[in-house]
């Protein structure tokens, strides 16, 4: 019995040792634990970032090689710092500062000393680096752009910072990640996964071969190529037309919600944010507080929608049955709020829905707005219904697109006016400006384009989005395929669309017609105020225009917003019509409009707050 017990004990102890050794050999070593071993060195192999193509397969963004000078602080031996800094082309103080930062990060792990050497610098340094212990060259890939447009769409990549290193163990010091735009939104898709080789060192810190015969090594995984919804030709043409102008342009395919163009003016060449000059160039662009080229006006600029919003109030009036297409309202070259007259430049007279839209009659829509609120026992109840209808068009929300930045705009509600006037101490006449798209309503260009798409679709929209395919496979995200229906019945859209069609054929958009294309649109002029030396000052009006075409089978819906662009049919209307023709025909027949937009800039207008020249206050409601 004693022999059996002793044998059992020996067997149990033996199995325990075997199990522990197996655990240590096979299971214990995660990547983090391996890197904690000072006798093991990790060498990373970085994959190329995924290419980006436009909707037709045209290349937009590829890669180019770059080389970083890396340092492992504990392996550095005495060196002639002046000679080494001269070789690298950096100041001694900068070098010592980076070396100190590398030591603080880790004495065993590599850090970047010099970023993104060119091919020529790499060829010059490759052989000479051998004499400097602890330093080596790491190959990486930087972005190469096959276009000078789309900087706000693509975004840019830059080195991870200390906070990101502490939050995400995937990244190591000196690695790159997407900062804005597509590069940020689809970082994990585009970056791929880096490979790693573990090298065993002896007690003299010499490499002796792969650790564990390379069983823990991994191969890099190439970043996935993506196809986006942007049309390269349309984007480039739109940015060309926006030369010397500030504003935002968004074009959407109504049937799919795919963003065809997303233009912010002024823009910049995306290649400026690549390479060793990236930081200097970005600082210069970011600190331009006047033109603000890094400010994406297509998704961030919030402004009153102006007269294009009249289409929404018309639809609400029809849905609530307070008007019909035949309802007439008299315009006295304006309308009265109490004893105060608000102007209108439609010419005056009786106006029905169709004429009200294509002549952009303020009085007609002020009357319609009042009728909506008069239907309800209290103004508060009327505002609740009105707000619900407006928000069903995607206004006052972030829309849920795959664009990593944006603003939700503002649709006023009870709380808005309770704060302004006191609880329930207000009536519809207090915010009658909302009838014509002024007042407390704020929208972004992408929201205006989405609203236009909803009208083009006669009552629904697909969430605007920019990703089309990943590695050749179509993206099937319900958020970007399922329609979002407005609160307006389909039957009410036809009379509004007809009025918008007549904007082009006989109304405020008559002079920007495109031969052979049936377009529906709406011009808009938005009042523009700012403070100059503490005084509220009215500046030159903003120009706004929405449109879609062809009317009966919409392929494109567009919104254009031009700061200080006078009235809607002037700058915004020209650009919208030209982009529609470019997309649908592939060529331009209205070369007169094109020439005007290519030659005309608004630089003088933008200089007026500083120059002291008078502003042009255009009272037309175009």
Coordinates of C-alpha atoms in Angstrom, one line a residue:
X1 CA 0.0 0.0 0.0
X2 CA 2.9 2.4 0.9
X3 CA 4.6 1.6 -2.4
X4 CA 1.4 2.3 -4.3
X5 CA 0.9 5.6 -2.5
X6 CA 4.6 6.6 -3.1
X7 CA 4.3 5.7 -6.8
X8 CA 1.1 7.8 -7.1
X9 CA 2.7 10.8 -5.5
X10 CA 5.7 10.6 -7.8
X11 CA 3.4 10.2 -10.8
X12 CA 1.3 13.3 -9.7
X13 CA 4.4 15.4 -9.2
X14 CA 5.8 14.3 -12.5
X15 CA 2.6 15.2 -14.3
X16 CA 2.5 18.6 -12.6
X17 CA 6.0 19.4 -13.8
X18 CA 5.2 18.3 -17.3
X19 CA 2.0 20.3 -17.3
X20 CA 3.8 23.4 -16.0
X21 CA 6.6 23.1 -18.6
X22 CA 4.0 22.6 -21.4
X23 CA 2.2 25.7 -20.2
X24 CA 5.3 27.7 -20.1
X25 CA 6.5 26.5 -23.5
X26 CA 3.2 26.6 -25.4
X27 CA 0.6 28.8 -23.8
X28 CA 2.2 31.4 -21.6
X29 CA 3.9 33.7 -24.1
X30 CA 1.5 36.3 -25.3
X31 CA 3.0 39.0 -27.4
X32 CA 3.1 41.4 -24.4
X33 CA 4.8 38.8 -22.2
X34 CA 7.4 38.0 -24.9
X35 CA 8.2 41.7 -25.3
X36 CA 8.8 41.9 -21.5
X37 CA 11.7 39.5 -21.9
X38 CA 14.9 41.6 -22.3
X39 CA 16.5 38.7 -24.2
X40 CA 13.9 38.9 -27.0
X41 CA 13.7 41.6 -29.7
X42 CA 10.6 42.2 -31.9
X43 CA 11.0 43.2 -35.5
X44 CA 7.8 44.5 -37.1
X45 CA 6.9 44.1 -40.8
X46 CA 4.3 46.7 -41.8
X47 CA 1.8 46.0 -44.6
X48 CA 0.8 48.5 -47.1
X49 CA -2.3 50.5 -46.3
X50 CA -5.4 49.6 -48.4
X51 CA -5.9 51.5 -51.7
X52 CA -8.9 53.8 -52.1
X53 CA -10.8 53.8 -55.4
X54 CA -13.8 56.0 -56.6
X55 CA -17.2 54.6 -57.5
X56 CA -16.0 53.7 -61.0
X57 CA -12.8 52.0 -60.0
X58 CA -10.6 55.0 -60.6
X59 CA -7.6 55.1 -58.3
X60 CA -7.7 57.9 -55.7
X61 CA -5.2 56.9 -53.0
X62 CA -2.2 54.5 -53.1
X63 CA 1.1 54.2 -51.2
X64 CA 4.7 55.3 -51.5
X65 CA 7.6 54.0 -49.5
X66 CA 9.1 55.9 -46.6
X67 CA 11.8 55.2 -44.1
X68 CA 12.0 56.0 -40.4
X69 CA 15.2 56.1 -38.3
X70 CA 14.5 54.1 -35.2
X71 CA 16.4 53.9 -31.9
X72 CA 16.5 51.2 -29.2
X73 CA 18.0 53.3 -26.3
X74 CA 19.7 50.5 -24.3
X75 CA 21.6 49.4 -27.4
X76 CA 23.1 52.9 -28.1
X77 CA 26.8 53.2 -27.7
X78 CA 28.9 56.3 -27.5
X79 CA 28.6 58.3 -30.8
X80 CA 29.6 61.5 -32.3
X81 CA 26.3 63.3 -32.0
X82 CA 27.3 66.2 -34.3
X83 CA 28.4 63.8 -37.0
X84 CA 25.3 61.7 -36.6
X85 CA 22.9 64.7 -36.6
X86 CA 24.6 66.1 -39.7
X87 CA 24.1 62.8 -41.4
X88 CA 20.4 62.8 -40.4
X89 CA 19.9 66.5 -41.2
X90 CA 18.5 67.4 -37.8
X91 CA 19.6 69.8 -35.0
X92 CA 21.6 68.4 -32.1
X93 CA 19.0 69.7 -29.6
X94 CA 16.2 68.1 -31.5
X95 CA 18.0 64.8 -31.6
X96 CA 18.8 64.8 -27.9
X97 CA 15.2 65.7 -27.0
X98 CA 13.9 62.8 -29.1
X99 CA 16.4 60.4 -27.6
X100 CA 15.3 61.4 -24.1
X101 CA 11.7 60.9 -25.1
X102 CA 12.5 57.4 -26.5
X103 CA 14.2 56.5 -23.2
X104 CA 11.1 57.6 -21.2
X105 CA 8.9 55.5 -23.5
X106 CA 11.1 52.4 -23.2
X107 CA 14.8 51.6 -23.2
X108 CA 14.1 48.2 -24.8
X109 CA 11.4 49.1 -27.4
X110 CA 12.1 51.1 -30.6
X111 CA 11.1 54.7 -31.0
X112 CA 11.3 57.0 -34.0
X113 CA 14.1 59.6 -34.2
X114 CA 13.6 60.9 -37.7
X115 CA 10.4 60.4 -39.6
X116 CA 9.7 59.6 -43.2
X117 CA 13.0 59.8 -45.1
X118 CA 12.8 60.0 -48.8
X119 CA 14.2 57.3 -51.1
X120 CA 17.2 59.4 -51.8
X121 CA 18.0 59.9 -48.1
X122 CA 17.5 56.2 -47.5
X123 CA 19.9 55.2 -50.2
X124 CA 22.5 57.6 -48.8
X125 CA 22.1 56.4 -45.2
X126 CA 21.6 52.7 -45.6
X127 CA 25.3 51.6 -45.5
X128 CA 26.4 54.3 -43.0
X129 CA 23.9 53.3 -40.3
X130 CA 25.8 50.2 -39.5
X131 CA 28.4 52.1 -37.5
X132 CA 25.8 53.5 -35.1
X133 CA 24.7 50.9 -32.6
X134 CA 21.1 51.0 -31.5
X135 CA 19.9 52.8 -34.7
X136 CA 18.3 51.2 -37.7
X137 CA 16.0 52.0 -40.6
X138 CA 12.3 50.9 -40.6
X139 CA 10.4 50.8 -43.8
X140 CA 6.9 52.1 -43.8
X141 CA 4.4 53.2 -46.4
X142 CA 3.0 56.7 -46.8
X143 CA 0.0 57.8 -48.8
X144 CA 0.3 58.8 -52.5
X145 CA -2.7 60.7 -54.0
X146 CA -3.7 60.3 -57.6
X147 CA -5.8 63.5 -57.4
X148 CA -5.3 67.0 -55.9
X149 CA -8.9 67.0 -54.7
X150 CA -10.9 65.3 -51.9
X151 CA -8.7 66.3 -48.9
X152 CA -11.7 66.7 -46.7
X153 CA -13.0 63.3 -47.8
X154 CA -9.8 61.2 -47.5
X155 CA -8.5 62.8 -44.3
X156 CA -4.9 62.1 -43.4
X157 CA -2.7 59.8 -41.3
X158 CA -0.2 60.8 -38.7
X159 CA 1.9 59.2 -35.8
X160 CA 0.0 57.9 -32.8
X161 CA 0.4 60.0 -29.7
X162 CA 1.2 59.0 -26.1
X163 CA -2.5 58.8 -25.1
X164 CA -3.3 56.5 -28.0
X165 CA -0.4 54.3 -27.1
X166 CA -1.7 53.9 -23.6
X167 CA -5.3 53.2 -24.8
X168 CA -4.6 50.8 -27.6
X169 CA -2.0 48.1 -27.2
X170 CA -2.0 47.4 -31.0
X171 CA -0.1 50.5 -31.8
X172 CA 3.6 51.0 -31.1
X173 CA 5.6 54.2 -30.9
X174 CA 6.1 55.8 -34.3
X175 CA 3.2 54.0 -36.0
X176 CA 0.6 55.8 -38.1
X177 CA -3.2 55.9 -37.9
X178 CA -6.0 57.7 -39.6
X179 CA -6.8 61.1 -38.2
X180 CA -9.8 62.4 -40.1
X181 CA -12.1 61.5 -43.0
X182 CA -12.1 58.0 -44.5
X183 CA -8.7 57.3 -43.1
X184 CA -10.1 57.6 -39.6
X185 CA -13.5 56.0 -40.1
X186 CA -12.1 52.9 -41.8
X187 CA -8.8 52.8 -40.0
X188 CA -9.0 49.1 -39.0
X189 CA -10.0 48.1 -42.6
X190 CA -7.3 50.1 -44.3
X191 CA -4.3 49.6 -42.0
X192 CA -4.3 45.8 -42.2
X193 CA -2.3 44.0 -39.5
X194 CA 1.4 44.2 -39.0
X195 CA 3.6 41.1 -38.9
X196 CA 6.3 40.4 -36.2
X197 CA 9.4 38.3 -35.9
X198 CA 10.9 37.6 -32.5
X199 CA 14.7 37.4 -32.3
X200 CA 16.5 35.7 -29.4
X201 CA 19.6 37.5 -28.0
X202 CA 22.5 36.2 -26.0
X203 CA 24.0 37.7 -22.8
X204 CA 26.2 40.0 -25.0
X205 CA 23.0 41.4 -26.7
X206 CA 23.9 39.7 -30.0
X207 CA 21.2 38.2 -32.2
X208 CA 21.3 34.4 -32.1
X209 CA 18.3 33.5 -34.2
X210 CA 14.5 33.2 -34.2
X211 CA 12.9 32.9 -30.8
X212 CA 11.2 29.4 -30.5
X213 CA 12.2 28.6 -34.0
X214 CA 9.8 31.3 -35.3
X215 CA 6.6 29.6 -34.0
X216 CA 5.3 32.9 -32.5
X217 CA 6.1 34.9 -35.6
X218 CA 3.2 36.3 -37.7
X219 CA 3.0 37.5 -41.3
X220 CA 1.6 40.9 -42.1
X221 CA -1.9 41.2 -43.5
X222 CA -2.4 43.7 -46.3
X223 CA -4.8 46.5 -45.7
X224 CA -8.1 46.0 -47.6
X225 CA -8.8 48.0 -50.7
X226 CA -12.0 50.0 -50.6
X227 CA -14.2 51.6 -53.2
X228 CA -16.0 54.7 -52.1
X229 CA -19.1 56.4 -53.5
X230 CA -17.4 59.6 -54.6
X231 CA -17.2 60.3 -58.3
X232 CA -13.6 61.4 -59.0
X233 CA -14.4 63.6 -62.0
X234 CA -17.3 65.3 -60.2
X235 CA -15.3 65.9 -57.1
X236 CA -12.4 67.4 -59.0
X237 CA -14.7 69.6 -61.2
X238 CA -16.6 70.8 -58.2
X239 CA -13.4 71.9 -56.4
X240 CA -12.3 73.7 -59.6
X241 CA -15.6 75.7 -59.6
X242 CA -15.2 76.5 -55.9
X243 CA -11.9 78.3 -56.5
X244 CA -11.9 81.6 -54.6
X245 CA -15.2 80.8 -52.8
X246 CA -16.0 79.5 -49.4
X247 CA -18.8 77.1 -48.8
X248 CA -19.9 73.5 -49.0
X249 CA -21.3 71.3 -51.8
X250 CA -22.8 67.8 -51.4
X251 CA -24.3 65.7 -54.1
X252 CA -26.1 62.4 -53.4
X253 CA -27.6 59.6 -55.5
X254 CA -31.2 59.7 -54.2
X255 CA -32.0 56.0 -54.9
X256 CA -29.0 54.8 -52.8
X257 CA -27.9 57.5 -50.5
X258 CA -24.4 57.3 -52.0
X259 CA -22.4 60.5 -51.7
X260 CA -21.3 61.5 -55.2
X261 CA -19.3 64.6 -54.2
X262 CA -18.5 66.3 -50.9
X263 CA -16.7 69.6 -51.5
X264 CA -15.5 72.1 -49.0
X265 CA -14.1 75.4 -50.1
X266 CA -11.4 76.5 -49.8
X267 CA -9.6 73.1 -49.9
X268 CA -6.0 72.0 -50.3
X269 CA -3.9 69.4 -52.0
X270 CA -4.0 66.3 -49.8
X271 CA -0.3 65.5 -50.6
X272 CA 0.6 68.5 -48.4
X273 CA 0.0 66.3 -45.4
X274 CA 2.4 63.6 -46.4
X275 CA 6.1 63.3 -45.6
X276 CA 8.5 65.3 -43.4
X277 CA 6.7 68.6 -44.2
X278 CA 3.3 67.4 -43.0
X279 CA 3.5 69.0 -39.6
X280 CA 4.6 72.3 -40.9
X281 CA 2.0 72.3 -43.7
X282 CA -0.8 71.3 -41.3
X283 CA 0.1 74.0 -38.8
X284 CA 0.0 76.6 -41.6
X285 CA -3.4 75.3 -42.9
X286 CA -4.9 75.0 -39.4
X287 CA -3.8 78.4 -38.3
X288 CA -5.4 80.1 -41.3
X289 CA -8.3 81.3 -39.1
X290 CA -9.8 83.4 -41.9
X291 CA -10.1 81.0 -44.9
X292 CA -10.1 77.9 -42.6
X293 CA -9.1 75.3 -45.3
X294 CA -9.1 72.4 -42.7
X295 CA -12.7 73.2 -41.7
X296 CA -15.0 70.9 -43.7
X297 CA -17.9 73.2 -44.5
X298 CA -19.8 70.4 -46.3
X299 CA -20.6 68.7 -43.0
X300 CA -19.7 71.3 -40.3
X301 CA -21.0 74.7 -41.6
X302 CA -24.4 75.5 -40.0
X303 CA -26.5 78.1 -41.6
X304 CA -30.1 79.0 -42.1
X305 CA -31.5 77.1 -45.2
X306 CA -33.3 80.1 -46.6
X307 CA -35.9 79.7 -49.3
X308 CA -35.2 76.0 -50.0
X309 CA -36.9 75.3 -46.7
X310 CA -40.2 76.7 -48.1
X311 CA -40.6 73.3 -49.8
X312 CA -40.8 71.7 -46.4
X313 CA -43.3 74.1 -45.1
X314 CA -45.4 73.6 -48.2
X315 CA -45.4 69.8 -47.7
X316 CA -46.3 70.2 -44.0
X317 CA -49.2 72.5 -45.0
X318 CA -50.5 69.9 -47.5
X319 CA -50.1 67.0 -45.0
X320 CA -52.0 68.9 -42.3
X321 CA -54.7 69.8 -44.9
X322 CA -54.5 73.5 -44.1
X323 CA -53.7 74.3 -47.8
X324 CA -54.3 72.6 -51.2
X325 CA -52.2 73.3 -54.3
X326 CA -55.0 75.7 -55.4
X327 CA -55.1 77.7 -52.1
X328 CA -54.3 81.3 -52.8
X329 CA -52.7 83.9 -50.5
X330 CA -52.3 87.5 -51.5
X331 CA -48.9 89.1 -51.4
X332 CA -48.7 92.8 -50.7
X333 CA -45.1 92.9 -51.8
X334 CA -44.5 91.4 -48.4
X335 CA -46.5 90.4 -45.3
X336 CA -47.3 92.0 -42.0
X337 CA -46.4 90.8 -38.5
X338 CA -48.4 93.1 -36.3
X339 CA -47.7 96.5 -37.8
X340 CA -44.3 95.6 -39.1
X341 CA -44.0 94.7 -42.8
X342 CA -41.6 92.0 -44.0
X343 CA -40.5 92.4 -47.6
X344 CA -41.1 90.2 -50.7
X345 CA -39.8 90.7 -54.3
X346 CA -42.1 88.3 -56.2
X347 CA -44.1 91.2 -57.6
X348 CA -47.2 90.9 -55.5
X349 CA -50.7 89.6 -56.1
X350 CA -52.5 86.3 -55.5
X351 CA -50.2 83.3 -55.2
X352 CA -51.0 79.6 -55.2
X353 CA -48.6 76.9 -54.3
X354 CA -46.9 76.6 -57.7
X355 CA -46.3 80.3 -58.2
X356 CA -45.4 80.7 -54.5
X357 CA -42.5 78.2 -55.0
X358 CA -41.2 79.3 -58.4
X359 CA -41.4 83.0 -57.6
X360 CA -40.3 82.3 -54.0
X361 CA -43.1 84.4 -52.4
X362 CA -42.4 85.2 -48.8
X363 CA -46.0 86.2 -48.1
X364 CA -47.4 82.9 -49.4
X365 CA -45.3 80.8 -47.1
X366 CA -45.8 83.1 -44.1
X367 CA -49.5 82.6 -44.6
X368 CA -49.1 78.9 -44.9
X369 CA -47.0 78.8 -41.8
X370 CA -49.7 80.6 -39.8
X371 CA -52.4 78.3 -41.1
X372 CA -50.4 75.3 -39.8
X373 CA -50.3 76.7 -36.3
X374 CA -53.9 78.0 -36.4
X375 CA -55.0 74.4 -36.9
X376 CA -54.1 73.5 -33.3
X377 CA -55.6 74.6 -30.0
X378 CA -52.3 76.0 -28.8
X379 CA -49.1 77.2 -30.5
X380 CA -47.1 74.7 -28.5
X381 CA -49.1 71.7 -29.9
X382 CA -48.6 73.2 -33.4
X383 CA -44.9 73.5 -32.9
X384 CA -44.6 69.9 -31.7
X385 CA -46.3 68.7 -35.0
X386 CA -44.2 71.0 -37.1
X387 CA -41.0 69.9 -35.5
X388 CA -41.9 66.2 -36.0
X389 CA -42.5 66.7 -39.7
X390 CA -39.3 68.7 -40.2
X391 CA -37.1 66.2 -38.4
X392 CA -38.5 63.3 -40.5
X393 CA -36.4 64.8 -43.3
X394 CA -33.2 64.2 -41.4
X395 CA -32.9 67.8 -40.2
X396 CA -31.7 68.5 -36.7
X397 CA -30.0 65.1 -36.5
X398 CA -26.5 63.6 -37.3
X399 CA -28.1 61.4 -40.0
X400 CA -26.1 58.4 -38.9
X401 CA -23.7 58.6 -41.9
X402 CA -20.2 57.0 -42.0
X403 CA -18.5 60.4 -42.0
X404 CA -16.6 60.7 -38.8
X405 CA -17.4 64.4 -38.2
X406 CA -20.4 66.6 -38.6
X407 CA -23.0 68.7 -36.8
X408 CA -26.6 68.1 -36.2
X409 CA -27.9 71.6 -37.0
X410 CA -30.9 72.9 -35.1
X411 CA -34.7 72.6 -35.4
X412 CA -36.4 74.8 -32.8
X413 CA -38.8 73.3 -30.3
X414 CA -40.7 74.3 -27.1
X415 CA -37.6 74.6 -25.1
X416 CA -36.0 76.9 -27.6
X417 CA -38.7 79.5 -27.3
X418 CA -39.3 79.0 -23.6
X419 CA -35.6 80.0 -23.1
X420 CA -36.0 83.0 -25.5
X421 CA -39.3 84.4 -24.3
X422 CA -40.3 82.6 -21.1
X423 CA -42.4 79.5 -20.6
X424 CA -45.4 79.5 -23.0
X425 CA -45.1 83.2 -23.5
X426 CA -44.8 83.1 -27.3
X427 CA -46.9 82.6 -30.4
X428 CA -46.3 81.6 -34.0
X429 CA -45.7 85.2 -35.0
X430 CA -42.6 85.3 -32.7
X431 CA -40.8 82.9 -35.1
X432 CA -42.5 83.6 -38.4
X433 CA -39.1 83.8 -40.0
X434 CA -39.0 80.0 -39.9
X435 CA -41.7 80.2 -42.7
X436 CA -39.0 81.3 -45.1
X437 CA -36.0 79.3 -43.7
X438 CA -34.5 82.0 -41.5
X439 CA -35.2 82.3 -37.8
X440 CA -33.8 79.6 -35.5
X441 CA -33.3 76.8 -38.1
X442 CA -29.8 75.7 -38.8
X443 CA -28.7 73.1 -41.3
X444 CA -25.5 71.7 -42.9
X445 CA -25.0 71.3 -46.6
X446 CA -25.1 67.5 -46.3
X447 CA -28.5 67.8 -44.5
X448 CA -29.8 70.0 -47.2
X449 CA -28.7 67.6 -49.9
X450 CA -30.3 64.7 -48.0
X451 CA -33.5 66.8 -47.6
X452 CA -33.4 67.3 -51.4
X453 CA -33.0 63.6 -52.0
X454 CA -36.1 62.9 -49.8
X455 CA -38.1 65.3 -52.0
X456 CA -36.7 63.7 -55.2
X457 CA -37.7 60.3 -53.9
X458 CA -41.2 61.6 -53.0
X459 CA -41.0 60.8 -49.3
X460 CA -38.0 58.8 -48.3
X461 CA -34.2 58.9 -48.1
X462 CA -31.4 56.4 -47.7
X463 CA -28.8 57.5 -45.0
X464 CA -26.0 59.3 -46.9
X465 CA -22.8 57.2 -46.9
X466 CA -19.4 57.0 -48.5
X467 CA -18.3 53.4 -48.4
X468 CA -19.3 51.2 -51.4
X469 CA -17.1 48.1 -51.4
X470 CA -14.4 46.4 -49.3
X471 CA -12.0 44.2 -51.2
X472 CA -14.5 43.9 -54.0
X473 CA -17.5 42.9 -51.8
X474 CA -20.4 45.3 -51.7
X475 CA -21.2 46.7 -48.2
X476 CA -24.5 45.4 -46.9
X477 CA -25.3 47.6 -43.9
X478 CA -29.0 48.0 -43.2
X479 CA -28.4 51.5 -42.1
X480 CA -27.3 52.4 -45.6
X481 CA -29.8 50.3 -47.5
X482 CA -33.1 50.6 -45.8
X483 CA -35.3 53.7 -46.6
X484 CA -36.2 56.2 -43.9
X485 CA -39.7 57.5 -44.6
X486 CA -40.7 61.1 -44.0
X487 CA -44.0 61.9 -42.2
X488 CA -45.5 63.3 -45.5
X489 CA -47.7 61.2 -47.7
X490 CA -46.3 60.5 -51.2
X491 CA -49.3 62.2 -52.9
X492 CA -48.3 65.6 -51.6
X493 CA -44.9 65.7 -53.2
X494 CA -46.0 66.1 -56.9
X495 CA -47.3 69.6 -56.6
X496 CA -44.2 70.7 -54.7
X497 CA -41.9 69.1 -57.2
X498 CA -43.8 70.7 -60.1
X499 CA -43.2 74.1 -58.4
X500 CA -39.5 73.3 -58.1
X501 CA -39.4 72.3 -61.8
X502 CA -40.9 75.7 -62.7
X503 CA -38.1 77.4 -60.7
X504 CA -36.0 76.5 -63.7
X505 CA -38.5 76.9 -66.5
X506 CA -40.0 80.3 -65.5
X507 CA -38.8 81.2 -62.0
X508 CA -35.8 82.3 -60.0
X509 CA -33.5 79.6 -61.6
X510 CA -34.5 80.4 -65.2
X511 CA -31.0 81.7 -66.2
X512 CA -29.2 78.5 -65.0
X513 CA -31.2 76.0 -67.1
X514 CA -29.3 73.2 -68.7
X515 CA -30.5 72.1 -72.2
X516 CA -31.8 68.6 -72.4
X517 CA -32.0 68.0 -68.6
X518 CA -35.3 68.3 -66.7
X519 CA -34.2 69.8 -63.3
X520 CA -36.2 70.7 -60.2
X521 CA -34.6 73.2 -57.9
X522 CA -35.0 76.0 -55.4
X523 CA -33.0 79.1 -54.9
X524 CA -32.2 80.6 -51.6
X525 CA -30.8 83.8 -50.1
X526 CA -29.7 83.8 -46.5
X527 CA -29.2 86.8 -44.4
X528 CA -25.6 87.0 -43.0
X529 CA -24.7 88.7 -39.7
X530 CA -21.5 88.9 -37.7
X531 CA -20.0 91.1 -35.0
X532 CA -17.4 93.7 -36.0
X533 CA -15.9 95.6 -33.2
X534 CA -18.7 94.4 -31.0
X535 CA -21.4 95.7 -33.3
X536 CA -23.9 93.3 -35.0
X537 CA -23.3 93.9 -38.7
X538 CA -25.1 92.6 -41.7
X539 CA -22.7 91.2 -44.3
X540 CA -23.3 90.2 -47.9
X541 CA -26.0 87.5 -48.1
X542 CA -25.1 83.8 -48.5
X543 CA -26.1 82.0 -51.7
X544 CA -28.0 78.7 -51.4
X545 CA -29.4 76.3 -54.0
X546 CA -30.9 72.8 -54.0
X547 CA -31.8 70.8 -57.1
X548 CA -32.3 67.2 -58.4
X549 CA -32.4 65.7 -61.9
X550 CA -33.9 64.2 -63.9
X551 CA -37.2 65.1 -62.3
X552 CA -39.0 61.8 -63.0
X553 CA -36.0 59.5 -62.5
X554 CA -33.6 61.3 -60.1
X555 CA -29.9 60.4 -60.4
X556 CA -28.4 63.3 -58.5
X557 CA -29.6 65.5 -55.7
X558 CA -27.4 68.5 -54.8
X559 CA -27.1 71.3 -52.2
X560 CA -24.7 74.2 -52.7
X561 CA -24.0 76.8 -50.0
X562 CA -21.7 79.8 -50.9
X563 CA -20.7 82.2 -48.1
X564 CA -21.3 85.9 -49.1
X565 CA -22.4 84.6 -52.5
X566 CA -25.2 87.2 -53.0
X567 CA -28.5 85.5 -54.1
X568 CA -29.3 81.8 -54.7
X569 CA -29.3 81.9 -58.5
X570 CA -25.9 83.7 -58.7
X571 CA -23.1 81.5 -57.4
X572 CA -24.8 78.5 -55.8
X573 CA -27.3 78.1 -58.8
X574 CA -24.5 78.3 -61.3
X575 CA -22.4 75.6 -59.5
X576 CA -25.4 73.3 -58.9
X577 CA -26.5 73.4 -62.6
X578 CA -22.9 72.8 -63.8
X579 CA -22.3 69.8 -61.5
X580 CA -25.6 68.3 -62.6
X581 CA -24.7 68.6 -66.2
X582 CA -21.2 67.3 -65.6
X583 CA -22.5 64.2 -63.8
X584 CA -25.4 63.4 -66.2
X585 CA -23.8 64.3 -69.5
X586 CA -20.1 64.1 -68.8
X587 CA -19.6 67.4 -70.6
X588 CA -20.5 71.0 -70.3
X589 CA -22.7 72.9 -72.8
X590 CA -23.4 76.0 -70.6
X591 CA -19.8 77.2 -71.0
X592 CA -21.0 80.7 -70.2
X593 CA -21.9 79.6 -66.7
X594 CA -18.6 77.6 -66.4
X595 CA -16.4 80.5 -67.5
X596 CA -18.1 82.8 -65.0
X597 CA -17.5 80.4 -62.1
X598 CA -13.9 79.7 -63.1
X599 CA -13.1 83.4 -63.4
X600 CA -15.2 85.0 -60.6
X601 CA -14.0 84.8 -57.0
X602 CA -15.4 86.3 -53.8
X603 CA -12.0 87.3 -52.4
X604 CA -13.0 90.9 -52.2
X605 CA -16.2 90.1 -50.3
X606 CA -14.2 88.0 -47.8
X607 CA -11.8 90.9 -47.3
X608 CA -14.5 93.5 -46.5
X609 CA -14.6 92.9 -42.7
X610 CA -10.9 93.9 -42.7
X611 CA -10.9 96.4 -45.6
X612 CA -13.9 98.4 -44.4
X613 CA -15.6 98.4 -47.8
X614 CA -19.4 98.4 -47.7
X615 CA -21.3 95.1 -47.9
X616 CA -23.9 94.4 -50.6
X617 CA -27.2 93.7 -48.9
X618 CA -29.3 91.9 -51.5
X619 CA -32.9 91.9 -50.5
X620 CA -34.1 89.6 -53.3
X621 CA -35.4 86.3 -51.9
X622 CA -33.5 84.2 -54.5

